[in-house]
Short mmCIF file of C-alpha atoms and ligand atoms in Angstrom, two decimals:
data_model
loop_
_atom_site.label_atom_id
_atom_site.label_comp_id
_atom_site.label_asym_id
_atom_site.label_seq_id
_atom_site.Cartn_x
_atom_site.Cartn_y
_atom_site.Cartn_z
CA MET A 208 -40.15 -19.64 -50.09
CA LYS A 209 -44.00 -18.80 -50.25
CA ILE A 210 -45.11 -18.36 -53.30
CA LEU A 211 -48.61 -17.11 -54.26
CA PHE A 212 -49.30 -18.11 -57.25
CA LEU A 213 -51.93 -16.42 -60.15
CA ASP A 214 -53.29 -17.36 -63.17
CA GLN A 215 -56.89 -16.20 -65.01
CA SER A 216 -58.09 -20.01 -66.00
CA GLY A 217 -60.29 -22.76 -64.64
CA LYS A 218 -60.03 -24.67 -67.62
CA PRO A 219 -56.70 -26.18 -67.82
CA GLY A 220 -54.76 -24.90 -71.17
CA GLY A 221 -50.65 -25.68 -71.76
CA ALA A 222 -50.12 -22.81 -69.37
CA GLU A 223 -51.87 -24.62 -66.28
CA LEU A 224 -50.47 -27.53 -66.79
CA CYS A 225 -46.50 -25.43 -67.12
CA LEU A 226 -47.95 -24.58 -63.65
CA ILE A 227 -48.32 -27.97 -61.82
CA ASP A 228 -45.38 -28.53 -62.67
CA ILE A 229 -43.91 -25.03 -61.16
CA ALA A 230 -45.63 -25.46 -58.18
CA LYS A 231 -45.66 -28.92 -56.62
CA PRO A 232 -42.03 -28.59 -55.18
CA TYR A 233 -43.20 -25.39 -53.28
CA ARG A 234 -46.90 -27.20 -51.77
CA ASP A 235 -46.32 -27.14 -48.73
CA SER A 236 -46.23 -23.43 -48.52
CA CYS A 237 -47.09 -21.70 -51.60
CA LEU A 238 -51.18 -21.20 -52.71
CA VAL A 239 -52.59 -21.31 -56.46
CA GLY A 240 -54.89 -18.96 -57.04
CA LEU A 241 -57.25 -18.52 -59.29
CA PHE A 242 -59.78 -15.98 -61.11
CA ALA A 243 -62.08 -18.84 -62.62
CA ASP A 244 -63.43 -22.42 -60.96
CA GLY A 245 -63.11 -25.63 -63.19
CA SER A 246 -61.27 -28.55 -63.83
CA PHE A 247 -57.82 -26.81 -63.40
CA ARG A 248 -58.66 -26.41 -59.65
CA ASN A 249 -59.85 -30.49 -60.03
CA LEU A 250 -56.05 -31.53 -61.16
CA LEU A 251 -53.96 -28.89 -58.64
CA GLU A 252 -56.25 -30.57 -56.00
CA GLU A 253 -55.22 -34.41 -57.34
CA ASN A 254 -51.29 -33.16 -57.23
CA HIS A 255 -51.76 -31.72 -53.46
CA ILE A 256 -51.18 -28.35 -54.88
CA PRO A 257 -53.05 -25.92 -52.36
CA VAL A 258 -55.43 -23.68 -54.41
CA GLU A 259 -58.59 -20.91 -53.90
CA ILE A 260 -60.99 -19.73 -56.31
CA LEU A 261 -60.03 -15.78 -55.39
CA THR A 262 -63.37 -14.44 -57.69
CA THR A 263 -66.12 -15.91 -59.77
CA GLN A 264 -67.09 -13.30 -61.22
CA ALA A 265 -65.59 -13.44 -65.13
CA ILE A 266 -63.04 -10.60 -66.04
CA GLN A 267 -64.77 -9.29 -69.31
CA VAL A 268 -61.36 -8.35 -71.02
CA ARG A 269 -60.55 -10.67 -74.30
CA LYS A 270 -57.10 -11.15 -76.30
CA GLU A 271 -58.56 -8.26 -78.60
CA SER A 272 -60.31 -5.86 -76.16
CA SER A 273 -59.91 -2.19 -76.25
CA LEU A 274 -58.31 0.25 -74.14
CA ALA A 275 -62.20 1.62 -73.14
CA GLN A 276 -63.11 -1.98 -72.83
CA GLY A 277 -60.00 -2.45 -70.76
CA LEU A 278 -60.55 0.68 -68.58
CA GLY A 279 -64.10 -0.55 -67.93
CA SER A 280 -63.11 -3.77 -66.18
CA LEU A 281 -60.25 -1.95 -63.66
CA GLY A 282 -62.99 -1.34 -61.43
CA GLN A 283 -64.62 -4.83 -61.19
CA LEU A 284 -61.10 -5.88 -60.46
CA ILE A 285 -60.83 -3.86 -56.96
CA PRO A 286 -63.16 -6.41 -55.00
CA LEU A 287 -60.23 -9.20 -56.51
CA ILE A 288 -57.61 -6.97 -56.08
CA THR A 289 -58.49 -6.19 -52.58
CA LYS A 290 -58.13 -9.79 -52.19
CA VAL A 291 -54.90 -10.75 -53.63
CA VAL A 292 -53.44 -7.57 -51.50
CA GLN A 293 -54.35 -9.64 -48.14
CA THR A 294 -53.52 -12.37 -49.13
CA ALA A 295 -49.69 -11.37 -50.52
CA ARG A 296 -49.12 -10.56 -47.23
CA LYS A 297 -48.82 -14.09 -46.12
CA PHE A 298 -46.39 -15.14 -49.16
CA ASP A 299 -43.14 -14.13 -49.28
CA LEU A 300 -43.50 -13.44 -53.54
CA ILE A 301 -45.61 -13.69 -56.37
CA TYR A 302 -45.88 -15.03 -59.46
CA ALA A 303 -48.29 -14.30 -62.22
CA ASN A 304 -48.60 -17.08 -64.52
CA THR A 305 -51.23 -15.01 -66.78
CA GLN A 306 -51.62 -12.02 -68.66
CA LYS A 307 -55.44 -11.08 -66.43
CA ALA A 308 -53.04 -12.55 -63.31
CA LEU A 309 -50.47 -10.24 -64.39
CA VAL A 310 -52.47 -7.18 -64.41
CA VAL A 311 -53.67 -8.09 -61.08
CA GLY A 312 -50.42 -9.69 -59.07
CA ALA A 313 -48.83 -6.11 -60.30
CA LEU A 314 -51.06 -3.78 -58.64
CA ALA A 315 -50.80 -6.20 -55.44
CA SER A 316 -46.76 -6.47 -55.62
CA PHE A 317 -47.11 -2.41 -55.57
CA PHE A 318 -49.55 -2.65 -52.52
CA SER A 319 -48.03 -5.07 -50.66
CA ARG A 320 -45.12 -4.85 -51.03
CA ARG A 321 -43.64 -8.53 -52.50
CA PRO A 322 -41.68 -9.08 -55.46
CA LEU A 323 -43.96 -9.91 -58.64
CA VAL A 324 -42.37 -12.72 -61.17
CA TYR A 325 -44.41 -12.45 -64.66
CA HIS A 326 -43.67 -16.40 -66.50
CA LEU A 327 -44.78 -15.36 -69.92
CA HIS A 328 -46.77 -18.13 -71.48
CA ASP A 329 -47.59 -16.13 -74.80
CA ILE A 330 -46.50 -14.17 -77.81
CA LEU A 331 -47.10 -10.45 -77.38
CA SER A 332 -47.78 -10.07 -81.43
CA SER A 333 -50.63 -8.42 -83.22
CA GLU A 334 -51.42 -11.88 -84.89
CA HIS A 335 -52.05 -12.84 -80.86
CA PHE A 336 -53.55 -9.68 -78.98
CA SER A 337 -55.21 -6.36 -79.75
CA GLN A 338 -52.48 -3.30 -79.29
CA THR A 339 -54.50 -2.26 -75.48
CA ASN A 340 -53.39 -5.99 -74.45
CA ARG A 341 -49.98 -5.89 -75.42
CA ARG A 342 -49.72 -2.20 -73.56
CA ILE A 343 -50.76 -3.24 -70.61
CA ALA A 344 -49.02 -6.35 -70.48
CA VAL A 345 -45.74 -4.53 -71.44
CA THR A 346 -46.38 -1.85 -68.96
CA SER A 347 -47.47 -4.01 -66.10
CA ALA A 348 -44.37 -5.75 -66.43
CA ASN A 349 -41.62 -3.01 -66.88
CA ARG A 350 -43.13 -1.40 -63.82
CA PHE A 351 -43.37 -3.82 -61.30
CA ALA A 352 -41.83 -7.50 -62.16
CA SER A 353 -38.69 -8.21 -60.97
CA LEU A 354 -38.60 -10.85 -63.33
CA VAL A 355 -40.16 -12.02 -66.39
CA ILE A 356 -40.30 -15.96 -67.38
CA ALA A 357 -40.43 -16.26 -70.88
CA ASN A 358 -41.08 -19.55 -72.51
CA SER A 359 -38.69 -19.72 -75.35
CA GLN A 360 -36.84 -17.07 -77.16
CA ALA A 361 -40.01 -16.48 -79.47
CA SER A 362 -41.83 -15.29 -76.60
CA GLN A 363 -39.28 -13.23 -74.95
CA THR A 364 -38.14 -11.79 -78.83
CA ALA A 365 -41.48 -10.72 -79.04
CA PHE A 366 -42.00 -8.95 -75.48
CA VAL A 367 -38.60 -6.98 -76.17
CA ALA A 368 -40.35 -6.36 -79.15
CA ALA A 369 -43.11 -5.21 -78.24
CA GLY A 370 -41.43 -2.11 -76.02
CA GLY A 371 -40.61 -5.41 -72.66
CA ARG A 372 -37.48 -4.36 -70.87
CA PRO A 373 -34.76 -7.22 -71.80
CA GLU A 374 -32.79 -7.25 -69.32
CA ILE A 375 -35.34 -8.62 -66.49
CA THR A 376 -36.37 -11.67 -69.04
CA GLU A 377 -34.49 -14.68 -68.97
CA VAL A 378 -35.84 -17.76 -71.34
CA VAL A 379 -36.51 -21.30 -69.24
CA TYR A 380 -38.81 -23.73 -71.14
CA ASN A 381 -41.49 -25.92 -69.52
CA GLY A 382 -40.24 -28.49 -67.65
CA PHE A 383 -41.55 -32.64 -68.39
CA ASP A 384 -40.95 -35.87 -66.65
CA PRO A 385 -39.79 -38.07 -69.11
CA LYS A 386 -41.66 -41.48 -66.66
CA ILE A 387 -45.20 -40.40 -67.42
CA TYR A 388 -44.81 -40.20 -71.10
CA GLN A 389 -43.71 -44.01 -71.65
CA SER A 390 -46.70 -46.48 -72.06
CA HIS A 391 -46.97 -50.07 -71.56
CA GLU A 392 -47.84 -51.87 -75.29
CA SER A 393 -50.83 -53.65 -74.32
CA GLY A 394 -52.65 -50.47 -73.22
CA VAL A 395 -51.61 -48.61 -76.36
CA SER A 396 -53.25 -51.73 -78.50
CA GLN A 397 -55.98 -51.90 -76.61
CA ILE A 398 -56.76 -48.09 -76.91
CA ARG A 399 -56.10 -48.22 -81.09
CA GLN A 400 -58.84 -51.31 -80.35
CA GLN A 401 -61.16 -49.46 -78.57
CA LEU A 402 -61.22 -46.01 -80.94
CA GLY A 403 -61.36 -48.64 -83.91
CA LEU A 404 -57.53 -47.53 -85.25
CA ASP A 405 -56.56 -50.94 -86.10
CA GLY A 406 -54.87 -51.16 -89.02
CA LYS A 407 -54.98 -47.38 -89.60
CA PHE A 408 -51.72 -45.18 -89.86
CA VAL A 409 -53.22 -42.54 -87.14
CA VAL A 410 -52.47 -38.81 -87.42
CA GLY A 411 -52.99 -37.23 -84.14
CA HIS A 412 -54.09 -33.63 -83.04
CA PHE A 413 -53.68 -32.84 -79.85
CA SER A 414 -54.94 -29.28 -78.53
CA ARG A 415 -57.99 -26.83 -77.83
CA LEU A 416 -60.08 -26.14 -80.53
CA ALA A 417 -59.05 -22.70 -81.83
CA PRO A 418 -58.70 -21.00 -85.34
CA TRP A 419 -55.26 -21.10 -84.61
CA LYS A 420 -54.05 -24.09 -83.43
CA GLY A 421 -54.91 -24.86 -87.45
CA GLN A 422 -56.82 -28.15 -87.03
CA HIS A 423 -58.34 -27.66 -90.44
CA ILE A 424 -55.18 -27.54 -91.54
CA LEU A 425 -54.60 -30.90 -90.76
CA ILE A 426 -57.97 -32.10 -92.23
CA GLU A 427 -57.38 -30.50 -95.07
CA ALA A 428 -53.90 -32.60 -95.68
CA LEU A 429 -55.39 -35.88 -94.36
CA ALA A 430 -57.85 -35.38 -97.38
CA GLN A 431 -54.49 -35.58 -99.49
CA CYS A 432 -53.47 -38.51 -98.11
CA PRO A 433 -54.31 -42.37 -98.52
CA LEU A 434 -56.97 -43.65 -97.21
CA ASP A 435 -55.82 -45.65 -94.64
CA VAL A 436 -54.48 -42.61 -92.89
CA THR A 437 -56.97 -41.93 -90.03
CA GLY A 438 -56.65 -38.61 -88.08
CA ILE A 439 -57.67 -38.28 -84.14
CA LEU A 440 -58.78 -34.30 -82.85
CA VAL A 441 -57.81 -34.83 -79.45
CA GLY A 442 -58.92 -31.38 -77.54
CA ASP A 443 -62.30 -29.33 -77.28
CA ALA A 444 -63.34 -25.64 -77.40
CA LEU A 445 -62.06 -24.05 -74.51
CA PHE A 446 -62.32 -20.51 -74.85
CA GLY A 447 -65.41 -20.65 -76.41
CA GLU A 448 -64.38 -20.80 -79.96
CA GLN A 449 -67.61 -22.94 -80.97
CA GLU A 450 -68.02 -22.08 -84.27
CA TYR A 451 -64.71 -23.11 -85.00
CA VAL A 452 -66.47 -27.06 -83.85
CA GLN A 453 -69.22 -26.83 -86.38
CA HIS A 454 -66.49 -25.34 -89.08
CA LEU A 455 -64.90 -28.27 -88.71
CA HIS A 456 -67.36 -31.24 -88.54
CA GLN A 457 -68.66 -29.66 -91.26
CA GLN A 458 -65.60 -29.54 -93.70
CA VAL A 459 -65.14 -33.20 -92.30
CA THR A 460 -68.55 -33.61 -93.53
CA ALA A 461 -67.91 -31.84 -97.17
CA LEU A 462 -64.58 -33.77 -97.37
CA GLY A 463 -66.72 -36.71 -97.08
CA LEU A 464 -63.95 -38.01 -94.12
CA GLU A 465 -66.87 -38.98 -91.74
CA HIS A 466 -64.88 -42.29 -91.45
CA ARG A 467 -61.13 -41.20 -90.99
CA VAL A 468 -61.37 -38.14 -88.82
CA LYS A 469 -62.50 -38.43 -84.87
CA PHE A 470 -63.11 -36.08 -82.49
CA LEU A 471 -61.78 -37.09 -78.68
CA GLY A 472 -62.83 -34.06 -76.66
CA PHE A 473 -60.49 -33.29 -74.13
CA ARG A 474 -58.83 -35.92 -72.53
CA SER A 475 -56.68 -36.40 -69.54
CA ASP A 476 -54.64 -40.11 -71.05
CA ILE A 477 -52.42 -38.01 -73.64
CA PRO A 478 -49.28 -39.73 -73.25
CA LEU A 479 -51.34 -43.32 -74.33
CA LEU A 480 -53.66 -41.44 -77.12
CA MET A 481 -49.88 -40.17 -78.33
CA ALA A 482 -48.41 -43.38 -77.76
CA ALA A 483 -51.28 -44.99 -79.98
CA CYS A 484 -50.53 -42.29 -83.49
CA ASP A 485 -47.82 -43.13 -85.35
CA LEU A 486 -47.78 -38.77 -86.56
CA VAL A 487 -48.40 -36.39 -83.59
CA ALA A 488 -49.50 -32.92 -85.85
CA HIS A 489 -48.51 -29.61 -84.84
CA THR A 490 -50.60 -27.25 -86.88
CA SER A 491 -50.74 -23.79 -85.61
CA THR A 492 -50.81 -21.17 -87.75
CA ALA A 493 -49.14 -17.82 -86.07
CA PRO A 494 -46.65 -18.67 -84.48
CA GLU A 495 -46.77 -21.05 -80.79
CA PRO A 496 -45.47 -19.59 -78.11
CA PHE A 497 -43.54 -23.05 -76.60
CA GLY A 498 -45.88 -26.01 -78.01
CA ARG A 499 -46.38 -28.65 -75.27
CA VAL A 500 -47.95 -31.28 -77.53
CA ILE A 501 -44.33 -31.27 -79.99
CA VAL A 502 -42.20 -32.32 -76.68
CA GLU A 503 -44.58 -34.56 -75.54
CA ALA A 504 -44.84 -36.05 -78.64
CA MET A 505 -41.23 -36.51 -78.62
CA LEU A 506 -41.19 -37.96 -75.24
CA CYS A 507 -43.62 -40.40 -76.45
CA GLY A 508 -41.39 -41.89 -78.93
CA ARG A 509 -44.09 -40.65 -81.68
CA PRO A 510 -42.28 -38.17 -84.60
CA VAL A 511 -44.02 -35.04 -84.91
CA VAL A 512 -44.13 -32.38 -87.69
CA ALA A 513 -44.75 -29.15 -86.79
CA ALA A 514 -45.32 -25.28 -88.15
CA LYS A 515 -42.59 -23.35 -88.47
CA ALA A 516 -42.41 -20.72 -86.84
CA GLY A 517 -42.27 -19.05 -83.17
CA GLY A 518 -40.94 -21.56 -80.50
CA ALA A 519 -41.95 -24.34 -82.60
CA ILE A 520 -38.24 -24.17 -84.28
CA GLU A 521 -36.06 -23.81 -80.91
CA LEU A 522 -37.29 -27.84 -80.38
CA VAL A 523 -37.67 -28.97 -84.01
CA GLU A 524 -34.57 -29.72 -86.22
CA HIS A 525 -36.21 -30.46 -89.08
CA GLY A 526 -35.15 -34.65 -90.47
CA VAL A 527 -33.09 -34.80 -86.98
CA ASN A 528 -35.40 -35.04 -84.51
CA GLY A 529 -39.19 -33.97 -86.44
CA PHE A 530 -40.00 -32.43 -88.94
CA LEU A 531 -41.25 -28.84 -89.56
CA VAL A 532 -43.66 -27.30 -92.09
CA THR A 533 -44.89 -23.99 -93.66
CA PRO A 534 -47.62 -23.08 -91.37
CA GLY A 535 -50.81 -23.03 -93.09
CA LYS A 536 -49.99 -24.84 -95.96
CA PRO A 537 -51.80 -27.97 -95.86
CA ASP A 538 -50.11 -29.57 -98.90
CA GLU A 539 -46.55 -29.22 -97.99
CA LEU A 540 -47.75 -31.45 -94.39
CA ALA A 541 -49.54 -33.68 -96.89
CA GLN A 542 -46.86 -34.54 -98.40
CA VAL A 543 -45.06 -35.12 -94.80
CA LEU A 544 -47.82 -37.76 -93.98
CA ILE A 545 -47.11 -39.22 -97.06
CA THR A 546 -43.44 -40.13 -96.15
CA CYS A 547 -43.72 -40.67 -92.78
CA LEU A 548 -46.03 -43.48 -94.20
CA LYS A 549 -43.76 -44.18 -96.66
CA GLU A 550 -40.42 -44.79 -94.87
CA PRO A 551 -41.42 -46.01 -91.31
CA GLU A 552 -38.27 -47.07 -90.97
CA LYS A 553 -36.03 -43.62 -91.10
CA THR A 554 -39.09 -41.42 -89.63
CA GLY A 555 -38.23 -44.18 -86.36
CA ALA A 556 -35.16 -43.46 -86.08
CA ILE A 557 -35.74 -39.65 -86.26
CA ALA A 558 -38.82 -39.87 -83.25
CA HIS A 559 -36.19 -42.11 -81.29
CA ASN A 560 -33.69 -39.56 -81.41
CA ALA A 561 -35.87 -36.53 -80.12
CA GLN A 562 -37.06 -39.30 -77.86
CA HIS A 563 -33.64 -39.23 -76.49
CA THR A 564 -32.61 -36.16 -76.95
CA ALA A 565 -36.33 -34.08 -75.42
CA SER A 566 -35.79 -36.09 -72.00
CA GLN A 567 -32.61 -34.35 -71.43
CA ARG A 568 -33.02 -31.03 -72.88
CA PHE A 569 -37.04 -30.96 -70.83
CA ASP A 570 -36.24 -32.43 -67.82
CA VAL A 571 -38.43 -30.87 -65.09
CA THR A 572 -36.28 -31.19 -62.53
CA ALA A 573 -33.86 -29.47 -64.44
CA ILE A 574 -35.70 -26.94 -65.54
CA ASN A 575 -37.30 -26.46 -61.55
CA GLN A 576 -33.77 -25.68 -60.17
CA GLN A 577 -33.70 -23.55 -63.21
CA ILE A 578 -36.67 -22.12 -62.01
CA ALA A 579 -35.62 -22.12 -58.16
CA MET A 580 -32.06 -20.52 -58.93
CA LEU A 581 -33.94 -17.42 -60.16
CA LEU A 582 -36.36 -17.24 -57.57
CA ASN A 583 -33.56 -17.36 -54.96
CA LYS A 584 -31.68 -14.02 -56.47
CA LEU A 585 -34.72 -12.19 -56.09
N1 UDP B 747 -53.62 -31.59 -73.80
C1 UDP B 747 -55.31 -32.22 -73.03
N2 UDP B 747 -55.94 -32.90 -73.10
C2 UDP B 747 -57.03 -31.76 -74.67
C3 UDP B 747 -55.68 -31.72 -75.56
C4 UDP B 747 -54.62 -31.22 -75.08
O1 UDP B 747 -54.15 -32.15 -71.95
O2 UDP B 747 -57.27 -33.04 -74.75
C5 UDP B 747 -53.17 -31.03 -73.00
C6 UDP B 747 -51.29 -30.61 -74.08
O3 UDP B 747 -50.96 -32.53 -73.86
C7 UDP B 747 -50.46 -29.73 -73.20
C8 UDP B 747 -51.63 -29.18 -73.48
O4 UDP B 747 -52.94 -29.00 -73.56
O5 UDP B 747 -49.96 -30.25 -72.81
C9 UDP B 747 -51.69 -27.46 -74.87
O6 UDP B 747 -49.95 -27.10 -74.51
P1 UDP B 747 -49.70 -26.54 -75.73
O7 UDP B 747 -48.66 -25.96 -75.24
O8 UDP B 747 -49.08 -27.12 -76.55
O9 UDP B 747 -50.72 -25.51 -76.04
P2 UDP B 747 -51.57 -24.06 -75.59
O10 UDP B 747 -52.66 -24.83 -75.00
O11 UDP B 747 -51.09 -24.06 -74.29
O12 UDP B 747 -52.10 -22.94 -76.16
#
């Protein structure tokens, strides 16, 4: 099957990393069309997935945009839509991986008469998107998509609550290759040494720096933990959240945590860094659509504590394969961190259990088969 994948981002967030795994089996006959250039293109090329930058002009619509702003950007989209229509004629199917890709893909699907699939990686709620954005996404999907693949039940439920047609939706979780998450002991001790983490209880946070990802909650929790508990914040501000980054640095200084919190920026060696942690914390303050980092921590055999909302609840069963805490509550998080520090055997057993079940439940080969079956039905 010849698939034209569309994604608006030049930077590799969770949706983009998931797309790499989905596009891989189709790499001999697919194209990934991007609406921005950046390091995501390099990642696709490294994976031998054909990629083309379809526009370099930034689309001026943001998650909180109003109707007027949305309509204003339509004129700007015409050359891009024209190009996507022409390109789509060479493919059997259009697969939109992000919201702006959905809007462009919907019109291209109409003009090129190609079926449209929308992979929904978002929770379409007021916490994440303006009413206009939600309406545009739901209307485009309802009217033009033959299939909406939701990355969790939480994303599916929010889509339906926002007016989406339930009968076109299917839930498919992200897939992972468990082998990638196995690290050698020597590499792990080397990186711990390099980062000055020897002898510390290391709590890792792996996410782009953005207010709703809640890095500030972890920093506050760390201040309530014993002095040997250290945090590493892995990730960068991908979408212009520089003010928040400044705020985080100020918070660290104000709490006197300069020696206990390390900002590592965006990294490509996530499995090794996760393996170097004693625990991985996920602290989103708004419901997480899926939460790749939660599954990745499990596959690395590291205990994970996640904010109890959205997709995270579908991934973590408290006390069985991880821990859940109320979102936005640093005190509660600190208690879990301290318990894990004091009870390594019990926590280790939970992490071991999580590794075993996650490697079966999220196996990328099985997930890709699930997607192939859905696409073949169209
Ligand atoms: N990630 C990464 N480098 C970083 C920080 C994060 O490669 O420095 C990856 C992380 O391993 C995960 C993805 O980015 O696979 C984030 O996905 P998630 O679903 O957790 O959040 P999203 O970005 O989709 O909101």
